[in-house]
mmCIF file of C-alpha atoms in Angstrom:
data_model
loop_
_atom_site.group_PDB
_atom_site.id
_atom_site.type_symbol
_atom_site.label_atom_id
_atom_site.label_comp_id
_atom_site.label_asym_id
_atom_site.label_seq_id
_atom_site.Cartn_x
_atom_site.Cartn_y
_atom_site.Cartn_z
ATOM 1 C CA UNK T 1 -0.051 0.082 0.043
ATOM 2 C CA UNK T 2 3.006 2.241 0.523
ATOM 3 C CA UNK T 3 5.335 3.630 -2.274
ATOM 4 C CA UNK T 4 8.999 3.227 -0.983
ATOM 5 C CA UNK T 5 10.055 6.224 -3.276
ATOM 6 C CA UNK T 6 7.837 8.716 -1.465
ATOM 7 C CA UNK T 7 9.712 10.612 1.413
ATOM 8 C CA UNK T 8 8.534 10.226 4.752
ATOM 9 C CA UNK T 9 5.939 12.485 6.182
ATOM 10 C CA UNK T 10 7.496 14.589 8.893
ATOM 11 C CA UNK T 11 5.224 17.569 9.313
ATOM 12 C CA UNK T 12 1.704 18.333 10.222
ATOM 13 C CA UNK T 13 1.085 20.198 7.070
ATOM 14 C CA UNK T 14 2.390 17.406 4.917
ATOM 15 C CA UNK T 15 0.608 14.726 6.784
ATOM 16 C CA UNK T 16 -2.960 16.854 6.640
ATOM 17 C CA UNK T 17 -2.486 17.308 2.988
ATOM 18 C CA UNK T 18 -1.962 13.407 2.752
ATOM 19 C CA UNK T 19 -5.256 12.881 4.728
ATOM 20 C CA UNK T 20 -6.942 15.232 2.408
ATOM 21 C CA UNK T 21 -5.672 13.284 -0.763
ATOM 22 C CA UNK T 22 -7.056 10.151 0.850
ATOM 23 C CA UNK T 23 -10.531 11.704 1.441
ATOM 24 C CA UNK T 24 -10.357 11.366 5.154
ATOM 25 C CA UNK T 25 -12.241 14.106 6.743
ATOM 26 C CA UNK T 26 -10.549 15.658 10.096
ATOM 27 C CA UNK T 27 -10.353 18.895 12.049
ATOM 28 C CA UNK T 28 -7.177 20.223 13.313
ATOM 29 C CA UNK T 29 -6.430 22.788 15.985
ATOM 30 C CA UNK T 30 -2.969 24.016 16.623
ATOM 31 C CA UNK T 31 -1.574 24.731 20.107
ATOM 32 C CA UNK T 32 1.775 25.136 21.862
ATOM 33 C CA UNK T 33 3.872 21.900 22.163
ATOM 34 C CA UNK T 34 2.190 19.593 24.751
ATOM 35 C CA UNK T 35 4.494 17.267 26.302
ATOM 36 C CA UNK T 36 2.326 15.410 28.701
ATOM 37 C CA UNK T 37 -1.282 14.370 29.420
ATOM 38 C CA UNK T 38 -1.541 16.813 32.106
ATOM 39 C CA UNK T 39 -0.304 19.611 29.955
ATOM 40 C CA UNK T 40 -2.703 18.637 27.007
ATOM 41 C CA UNK T 41 -5.773 18.358 29.593
ATOM 42 C CA UNK T 42 -4.980 21.844 31.026
ATOM 43 C CA UNK T 43 -4.698 23.363 27.538
ATOM 44 C CA UNK T 44 -7.881 21.752 26.395
ATOM 45 C CA UNK T 45 -9.871 23.155 29.335
ATOM 46 C CA UNK T 46 -10.087 26.510 27.419
ATOM 47 C CA UNK T 47 -11.417 25.051 24.136
ATOM 48 C CA UNK T 48 -14.872 25.131 23.114
ATOM 49 C CA UNK T 49 -16.919 22.049 24.237
ATOM 50 C CA UNK T 50 -17.166 20.842 20.654
ATOM 51 C CA UNK T 51 -13.420 20.837 20.350
ATOM 52 C CA UNK T 52 -13.190 18.589 23.524
ATOM 53 C CA UNK T 53 -15.469 16.027 22.152
ATOM 54 C CA UNK T 54 -14.331 12.233 21.689
ATOM 55 C CA UNK T 55 -11.373 10.253 23.068
ATOM 56 C CA UNK T 56 -7.969 11.840 23.575
ATOM 57 C CA UNK T 57 -5.227 9.362 23.467
ATOM 58 C CA UNK T 58 -1.757 8.718 24.494
ATOM 59 C CA UNK T 59 0.631 6.326 22.500
ATOM 60 C CA UNK T 60 3.527 3.960 23.397
ATOM 61 C CA UNK T 61 6.152 3.087 20.737
ATOM 62 C CA UNK T 62 7.652 -0.147 22.241
ATOM 63 C CA UNK T 63 10.060 -2.783 21.325
ATOM 64 C CA UNK T 64 10.239 -6.369 22.732
ATOM 65 C CA UNK T 65 13.175 -8.716 23.259
ATOM 66 C CA UNK T 66 12.615 -10.485 20.048
ATOM 67 C CA UNK T 67 12.933 -7.215 18.198
ATOM 68 C CA UNK T 68 9.165 -6.802 17.273
ATOM 69 C CA UNK T 69 7.814 -3.247 17.348
ATOM 70 C CA UNK T 70 4.536 -2.229 18.991
ATOM 71 C CA UNK T 71 2.629 0.943 19.044
ATOM 72 C CA UNK T 72 0.076 0.982 21.914
ATOM 73 C CA UNK T 73 -2.886 3.472 21.591
ATOM 74 C CA UNK T 74 -5.103 4.078 24.661
ATOM 75 C CA UNK T 75 -7.253 6.682 26.190
ATOM 76 C CA UNK T 76 -5.086 9.397 27.948
ATOM 77 C CA UNK T 77 -6.525 8.589 31.237
ATOM 78 C CA UNK T 78 -5.947 4.800 31.073
ATOM 79 C CA UNK T 79 -3.428 3.388 33.387
ATOM 80 C CA UNK T 80 -1.359 0.811 31.732
ATOM 81 C CA UNK T 81 1.472 -1.153 33.393
ATOM 82 C CA UNK T 82 4.235 -2.034 30.886
ATOM 83 C CA UNK T 83 5.286 -5.090 32.512
ATOM 84 C CA UNK T 84 1.957 -6.633 32.435
ATOM 85 C CA UNK T 85 1.405 -6.161 28.692
ATOM 86 C CA UNK T 86 3.695 -8.659 27.213
ATOM 87 C CA UNK T 87 1.628 -11.669 27.990
ATOM 88 C CA UNK T 88 -1.748 -10.541 26.586
ATOM 89 C CA UNK T 89 0.102 -9.438 23.422
ATOM 90 C CA UNK T 90 2.023 -12.634 23.113
ATOM 91 C CA UNK T 91 5.435 -10.653 23.068
ATOM 92 C CA UNK T 92 8.672 -11.041 24.950
ATOM 93 C CA UNK T 93 9.433 -8.411 27.444
ATOM 94 C CA UNK T 94 8.463 -4.926 26.322
ATOM 95 C CA UNK T 95 10.332 -1.733 26.777
ATOM 96 C CA UNK T 96 10.385 1.667 25.133
ATOM 97 C CA UNK T 97 11.945 1.886 21.737
ATOM 98 C CA UNK T 98 14.671 4.314 21.234
ATOM 99 C CA UNK T 99 14.163 7.689 19.855
ATOM 100 C CA UNK T 100 16.548 6.887 16.814
ATOM 101 C CA UNK T 101 14.398 3.751 15.947
ATOM 102 C CA UNK T 102 11.062 5.868 16.390
ATOM 103 C CA UNK T 103 12.428 8.537 13.955
ATOM 104 C CA UNK T 104 13.807 5.832 11.490
ATOM 105 C CA UNK T 105 10.571 3.645 11.314
ATOM 106 C CA UNK T 106 7.662 6.320 12.239
ATOM 107 C CA UNK T 107 9.429 9.608 11.418
ATOM 108 C CA UNK T 108 8.662 11.279 14.596
ATOM 109 C CA UNK T 109 10.492 12.418 17.738
ATOM 110 C CA UNK T 110 9.595 11.423 21.408
ATOM 111 C CA UNK T 111 6.502 13.530 22.513
ATOM 112 C CA UNK T 112 5.052 13.410 18.925
ATOM 113 C CA UNK T 113 4.278 9.576 18.912
ATOM 114 C CA UNK T 114 0.904 9.072 17.294
ATOM 115 C CA UNK T 115 -0.945 6.315 15.140
ATOM 116 C CA UNK T 116 -0.802 8.838 12.364
ATOM 117 C CA UNK T 117 2.865 8.236 12.076
ATOM 118 C CA UNK T 118 2.092 4.587 10.767
ATOM 119 C CA UNK T 119 1.797 6.346 7.418
ATOM 120 C CA UNK T 120 5.698 6.110 7.466
ATOM 121 C CA UNK T 121 5.792 2.660 8.499
ATOM 122 C CA UNK T 122 6.190 1.489 4.844
ATOM 123 C CA UNK T 123 7.430 -1.872 5.710
ATOM 124 C CA UNK T 124 4.664 -2.609 8.213
ATOM 125 C CA UNK T 125 7.080 -3.371 10.862
ATOM 126 C CA UNK T 126 4.823 -2.081 13.799
ATOM 127 C CA UNK T 127 2.131 -4.066 15.275
ATOM 128 C CA UNK T 128 -0.776 -1.551 16.201
ATOM 129 C CA UNK T 129 -2.639 -2.315 19.350
ATOM 130 C CA UNK T 130 -5.819 -0.241 19.984
ATOM 131 C CA UNK T 131 -7.175 -0.361 23.560
ATOM 132 C CA UNK T 132 -10.856 -1.319 23.157
ATOM 133 C CA UNK T 133 -12.304 1.513 25.210
ATOM 134 C CA UNK T 134 -11.010 4.115 23.003
ATOM 135 C CA UNK T 135 -13.161 2.833 20.100
ATOM 136 C CA UNK T 136 -16.394 3.571 22.219
ATOM 137 C CA UNK T 137 -15.780 7.281 21.180
ATOM 138 C CA UNK T 138 -17.097 8.156 17.849
ATOM 139 C CA UNK T 139 -14.563 10.841 17.680
ATOM 140 C CA UNK T 140 -10.773 10.336 18.238
ATOM 141 C CA UNK T 141 -8.007 12.785 18.686
ATOM 142 C CA UNK T 142 -4.271 12.267 17.867
ATOM 143 C CA UNK T 143 -1.305 14.530 17.160
ATOM 144 C CA UNK T 144 -0.667 15.026 13.493
ATOM 145 C CA UNK T 145 2.858 13.978 13.644
ATOM 146 C CA UNK T 146 3.766 17.060 15.801
ATOM 147 C CA UNK T 147 2.823 17.788 19.299
ATOM 148 C CA UNK T 148 1.841 21.224 18.234
ATOM 149 C CA UNK T 149 -1.510 20.315 17.089
ATOM 150 C CA UNK T 150 -4.454 17.895 17.648
ATOM 151 C CA UNK T 151 -6.264 16.251 14.740
ATOM 152 C CA UNK T 152 -9.877 14.841 15.303
ATOM 153 C CA UNK T 153 -11.438 12.339 12.959
ATOM 154 C CA UNK T 154 -14.370 9.831 13.246
ATOM 155 C CA UNK T 155 -13.724 6.306 14.586
ATOM 156 C CA UNK T 156 -14.715 4.989 11.069
ATOM 157 C CA UNK T 157 -12.085 7.436 9.280
ATOM 158 C CA UNK T 158 -9.329 6.322 11.785
ATOM 159 C CA UNK T 159 -9.891 2.505 10.890
ATOM 160 C CA UNK T 160 -9.952 3.489 7.310
ATOM 161 C CA UNK T 161 -6.601 5.364 7.921
ATOM 162 C CA UNK T 162 -5.152 1.969 9.237
ATOM 163 C CA UNK T 163 -6.317 0.069 6.466
ATOM 164 C CA UNK T 164 -4.888 2.527 3.898
ATOM 165 C CA UNK T 165 -1.426 2.182 5.676
ATOM 166 C CA UNK T 166 -1.668 -1.587 5.796
ATOM 167 C CA UNK T 167 -1.973 -1.830 9.422
ATOM 168 C CA UNK T 168 -4.456 -4.373 10.884
ATOM 169 C CA UNK T 169 -4.987 -3.551 14.590
ATOM 170 C CA UNK T 170 -5.047 -5.805 17.532
ATOM 171 C CA UNK T 171 -8.121 -4.644 19.552
ATOM 172 C CA UNK T 172 -7.959 -5.435 23.087
ATOM 173 C CA UNK T 173 -8.828 -4.128 26.525
ATOM 174 C CA UNK T 174 -5.493 -3.823 27.806
ATOM 175 C CA UNK T 175 -6.464 -3.003 31.476
ATOM 176 C CA UNK T 176 -8.649 -6.047 31.680
ATOM 177 C CA UNK T 177 -6.270 -8.422 29.679
ATOM 178 C CA UNK T 178 -3.375 -7.308 32.030
ATOM 179 C CA UNK T 179 -5.404 -7.823 35.115
#
């Protein structure tokens, strides 16, 4: 599904143009760089109610002992225990992937990890894991490759995005599965 000759997308503007070309509807709000869930929540408190709708998510780019890559996508308020995710995922001991690997595979820096970066995983090396409660929201919000904006799209359009990029997600309630 990917053209290896096409350069990686590394900016919000480039990614949003790509979404447009794919016919994926979205809304994007720019903001100062936000590095933590707490910063993001505090900043969003001033947004109009409609802009605060839906699920806001956090993302973990992980590597297991066997070298497999994982992108965990969950609601920002969910508490996940890294050491208890390996077994339900069928992986060997998970740890955070390096910034260099993140840049190489996803084309983003720490603080800007997003499922939208899968557009750059042209070899489909990353297994995407969606925490099931996130999909209870009709509208989902992620950084568009940079942590200076938030892009909202429908759940259906997000699933279409994953299909376009060749990523079939594992959908699992991670808190329950790790219990």
